[in-house]
PDB file of C-alpha atoms in Angstrom:
ATOM      1  CA  MET A  94     137.439  69.001 141.894  1.00  0.00           C
ATOM      2  CA  LYS A  95     136.742  71.836 144.289  1.00  0.00           C
ATOM      3  CA  LYS A  96     139.757  71.436 146.580  1.00  0.00           C
ATOM      4  CA  LEU A  97     141.854  71.332 143.634  1.00  0.00           C
ATOM      5  CA  GLY A  98     140.154  75.071 142.812  1.00  0.00           C
ATOM      6  CA  ILE A  99     141.194  76.255 146.270  1.00  0.00           C
ATOM      7  CA  LEU A 100     144.827  75.092 146.320  1.00  0.00           C
ATOM      8  CA  ILE A 101     144.983  76.720 143.075  1.00  0.00           C
ATOM      9  CA  VAL A 102     143.438  79.960 144.292  1.00  0.00           C
ATOM     10  CA  MET A 103     145.839  79.960 147.470  1.00  0.00           C
ATOM     11  CA  LEU A 104     148.867  79.192 145.551  1.00  0.00           C
ATOM     12  CA  PHE A 105     148.527  82.303 143.217  1.00  0.00           C
ATOM     13  CA  GLY A 106     147.538  84.132 146.627  1.00  0.00           C
ATOM     14  CA  LEU A 107     151.103  83.327 147.889  1.00  0.00           C
ATOM     15  CA  THR A 108     152.416  84.038 144.727  1.00  0.00           C
ATOM     16  CA  ALA A 109     150.844  87.246 144.407  1.00  0.00           C
ATOM     17  CA  PHE A 110     152.022  88.593 148.066  1.00  0.00           C
ATOM     18  CA  SER A 111     155.079  86.995 148.315  1.00  0.00           C
ATOM     19  CA  GLN A 112     158.460  89.490 148.529  1.00  0.00           C
ATOM     20  CA  ASP A 113     161.112  89.067 145.669  1.00  0.00           C
ATOM     21  CA  LYS A 114     164.606  87.780 147.308  1.00  0.00           C
ATOM     22  CA  ASN A 115     166.483  90.185 144.014  1.00  0.00           C
ATOM     23  CA  ALA A 116     164.261  93.076 144.394  1.00  0.00           C
ATOM     24  CA  ARG A 117     166.036  95.736 141.978  1.00  0.00           C
ATOM     25  CA  ALA A 118     165.445  99.350 142.398  1.00  0.00           C
ATOM     26  CA  SER A 119     166.771 102.588 141.750  1.00  0.00           C
ATOM     27  CA  ILE A 120     166.934 105.816 143.676  1.00  0.00           C
ATOM     28  CA  GLU A 121     168.466 109.022 143.158  1.00  0.00           C
ATOM     29  CA  VAL A 122     170.935 109.999 145.816  1.00  0.00           C
ATOM     30  CA  ASP A 123     173.429 113.388 146.314  1.00  0.00           C
ATOM     31  CA  GLY A 124     176.589 113.269 146.372  1.00  0.00           C
ATOM     32  CA  VAL A 125     179.908 114.713 144.373  1.00  0.00           C
ATOM     33  CA  CYS A 126     182.830 112.534 143.702  1.00  0.00           C
ATOM     34  CA  ASN A 127     184.199 108.792 144.017  1.00  0.00           C
ATOM     35  CA  MET A 128     184.826 109.402 147.886  1.00  0.00           C
ATOM     36  CA  CYS A 129     180.873 110.099 148.010  1.00  0.00           C
ATOM     37  CA  LYS A 130     180.559 106.782 145.710  1.00  0.00           C
ATOM     38  CA  GLU A 131     182.605 104.658 148.237  1.00  0.00           C
ATOM     39  CA  ARG A 132     180.759 105.546 151.182  1.00  0.00           C
ATOM     40  CA  ILE A 133     177.207 105.736 149.558  1.00  0.00           C
ATOM     41  CA  GLU A 134     177.923 101.893 148.333  1.00  0.00           C
ATOM     42  CA  LYS A 135     179.440 100.881 151.464  1.00  0.00           C
ATOM     43  CA  ALA A 136     176.466 101.884 153.471  1.00  0.00           C
ATOM     44  CA  CYS A 137     173.739  99.877 151.410  1.00  0.00           C
ATOM     45  CA  ILE A 138     175.887  96.677 151.066  1.00  0.00           C
ATOM     46  CA  ARG A 139     176.422  97.224 155.286  1.00  0.00           C
ATOM     47  CA  THR A 140     172.277  97.397 155.371  1.00  0.00           C
ATOM     48  CA  LYS A 141     170.910  93.535 155.913  1.00  0.00           C
ATOM     49  CA  GLY A 142     169.452  91.937 152.736  1.00  0.00           C
ATOM     50  CA  VAL A 143     171.301  94.617 150.161  1.00  0.00           C
ATOM     51  CA  LYS A 144     173.186  92.229 147.748  1.00  0.00           C
ATOM     52  CA  SER A 145     174.413  95.004 145.128  1.00  0.00           C
ATOM     53  CA  ALA A 146     174.927  98.800 145.231  1.00  0.00           C
ATOM     54  CA  VAL A 147     176.411 100.871 142.490  1.00  0.00           C
ATOM     55  CA  TRP A 148     176.282 104.397 142.673  1.00  0.00           C
ATOM     56  CA  ASN A 149     177.049 106.557 139.397  1.00  0.00           C
ATOM     57  CA  VAL A 150     178.812 109.852 139.956  1.00  0.00           C
ATOM     58  CA  GLU A 151     177.316 111.678 136.838  1.00  0.00           C
ATOM     59  CA  THR A 152     173.895 111.025 137.413  1.00  0.00           C
ATOM     60  CA  HIS A 153     173.678 110.271 141.150  1.00  0.00           C
ATOM     61  CA  GLU A 154     171.745 107.083 140.563  1.00  0.00           C
ATOM     62  CA  LEU A 155     172.056 104.287 142.626  1.00  0.00           C
ATOM     63  CA  LYS A 156     171.060 100.972 141.652  1.00  0.00           C
ATOM     64  CA  LEU A 157     170.175  98.023 143.941  1.00  0.00           C
ATOM     65  CA  ILE A 158     169.765  94.497 144.255  1.00  0.00           C
ATOM     66  CA  PHE A 159     167.926  93.736 147.328  1.00  0.00           C
ATOM     67  CA  ASP A 160     165.895  91.039 149.368  1.00  0.00           C
ATOM     68  CA  GLU A 161     162.356  92.498 150.498  1.00  0.00           C
ATOM     69  CA  ARG A 162     162.340  89.856 152.961  1.00  0.00           C
ATOM     70  CA  LYS A 163     165.013  91.326 155.041  1.00  0.00           C
ATOM     71  CA  THR A 164     165.046  95.119 153.966  1.00  0.00           C
ATOM     72  CA  ASP A 165     162.997  97.788 152.663  1.00  0.00           C
ATOM     73  CA  LEU A 166     163.688 100.865 150.640  1.00  0.00           C
ATOM     74  CA  LYS A 167     163.206 103.340 153.682  1.00  0.00           C
ATOM     75  CA  THR A 168     165.404 101.341 155.626  1.00  0.00           C
ATOM     76  CA  ILE A 169     168.116 101.797 152.737  1.00  0.00           C
ATOM     77  CA  ASN A 170     167.270 105.141 152.221  1.00  0.00           C
ATOM     78  CA  GLN A 171     167.900 105.907 156.207  1.00  0.00           C
ATOM     79  CA  SER A 172     171.288 104.026 156.289  1.00  0.00           C
ATOM     80  CA  ILE A 173     172.464 106.706 152.956  1.00  0.00           C
ATOM     81  CA  ALA A 174     170.820 109.328 155.175  1.00  0.00           C
ATOM     82  CA  ASP A 175     173.039 108.406 158.658  1.00  0.00           C
ATOM     83  CA  ILE A 176     175.947 108.677 156.803  1.00  0.00           C
ATOM     84  CA  GLY A 177     175.184 112.491 155.472  1.00  0.00           C
ATOM     85  CA  HIS A 178     173.667 111.595 152.009  1.00  0.00           C
ATOM     86  CA  ASP A 179     170.586 112.892 151.180  1.00  0.00           C
ATOM     87  CA  THR A 180     167.713 111.004 148.985  1.00  0.00           C
ATOM     88  CA  LYS A 181     164.860 111.785 147.649  1.00  0.00           C
ATOM     89  CA  GLU A 182     163.011 110.124 150.409  1.00  0.00           C
ATOM     90  CA  ILE A 183     165.274 111.093 153.620  1.00  0.00           C
ATOM     91  CA  LYS A 184     167.484 114.062 153.912  1.00  0.00           C
ATOM     92  CA  ALA A 185     170.456 113.668 155.981  1.00  0.00           C
ATOM     93  CA  ASN A 186     170.586 115.762 159.293  1.00  0.00           C
ATOM     94  CA  ASP A 187     173.057 118.430 159.590  1.00  0.00           C
ATOM     95  CA  GLU A 188     175.417 116.594 162.051  1.00  0.00           C
ATOM     96  CA  ALA A 189     175.920 113.777 159.801  1.00  0.00           C
ATOM     97  CA  TYR A 190     176.284 116.101 156.403  1.00  0.00           C
ATOM     98  CA  ASN A 191     178.838 118.135 158.666  1.00  0.00           C
ATOM     99  CA  SER A 192     180.507 115.005 158.920  1.00  0.00           C
ATOM    100  CA  LEU A 193     181.502 114.426 155.540  1.00  0.00           C
ATOM    101  CA  HIS A 194     184.965 115.394 154.395  1.00  0.00           C
ATOM    102  CA  ALA A 195     184.938 118.724 152.545  1.00  0.00           C
ATOM    103  CA  CYS A 196     185.601 118.352 149.238  1.00  0.00           C
ATOM    104  CA  CYS A 197     182.168 115.912 149.776  1.00  0.00           C
ATOM    105  CA  LEU A 198     179.738 118.672 151.031  1.00  0.00           C
ATOM    106  CA  TYR A 199     177.423 118.717 147.937  1.00  0.00           C
ATOM    107  CA  ARG A 200     175.065 120.774 149.265  1.00  0.00           C
ATOM    108  CA  ASP A 201     177.813 123.745 148.719  1.00  0.00           C
ATOM    109  CA  GLU A 202     177.771 125.470 145.465  1.00  0.00           C
ATOM    110  CA  VAL A 203     181.261 125.896 145.286  1.00  0.00           C
ATOM    111  CA  VAL A 204     181.899 122.170 146.268  1.00  0.00           C
ATOM    112  CA  GLN A 205     179.651 121.507 143.170  1.00  0.00           C
ATOM    113  CA  ASP A 206     181.248 123.930 140.753  1.00  0.00           C
ATOM    114  CA  ASP A 207     185.058 122.272 141.632  1.00  0.00           C
ATOM    115  CA  HIS A 208     183.710 118.576 140.825  1.00  0.00           C
ATOM    116  CA  LYS A 209     182.309 119.600 137.310  1.00  0.00           C
ATOM    117  CA  ASP A 210     185.518 119.574 135.762  1.00  0.00           C
ATOM    118  CA  ASP A 211     186.025 116.126 137.325  1.00  0.00           C
TER     119      ASP A 211
END
């Protein structure tokens, strides 16, 4: 009976610490247009372990499904910053940001205003 109790405790322990192969998360990513959407989603999908990435142009919300055994949110945030887009966690460096198409320069207030009518 004692062995059965130990086995049950071990199984619960392994379950509590296991990583989810279909973890869901939502993060905020800066951008202004459909070109940004395509770029952000591609960067995420190219990150090993990301299964789904859908970015909303209006809300700036990126919904993710990913395998926690293969990646984490920090890695995904870094992939997004590497292509020039800011997240709440990681800001893109100037070189990556400046490599964006002129209509995608989301930090520029004029560009933001131009996209409000879209």
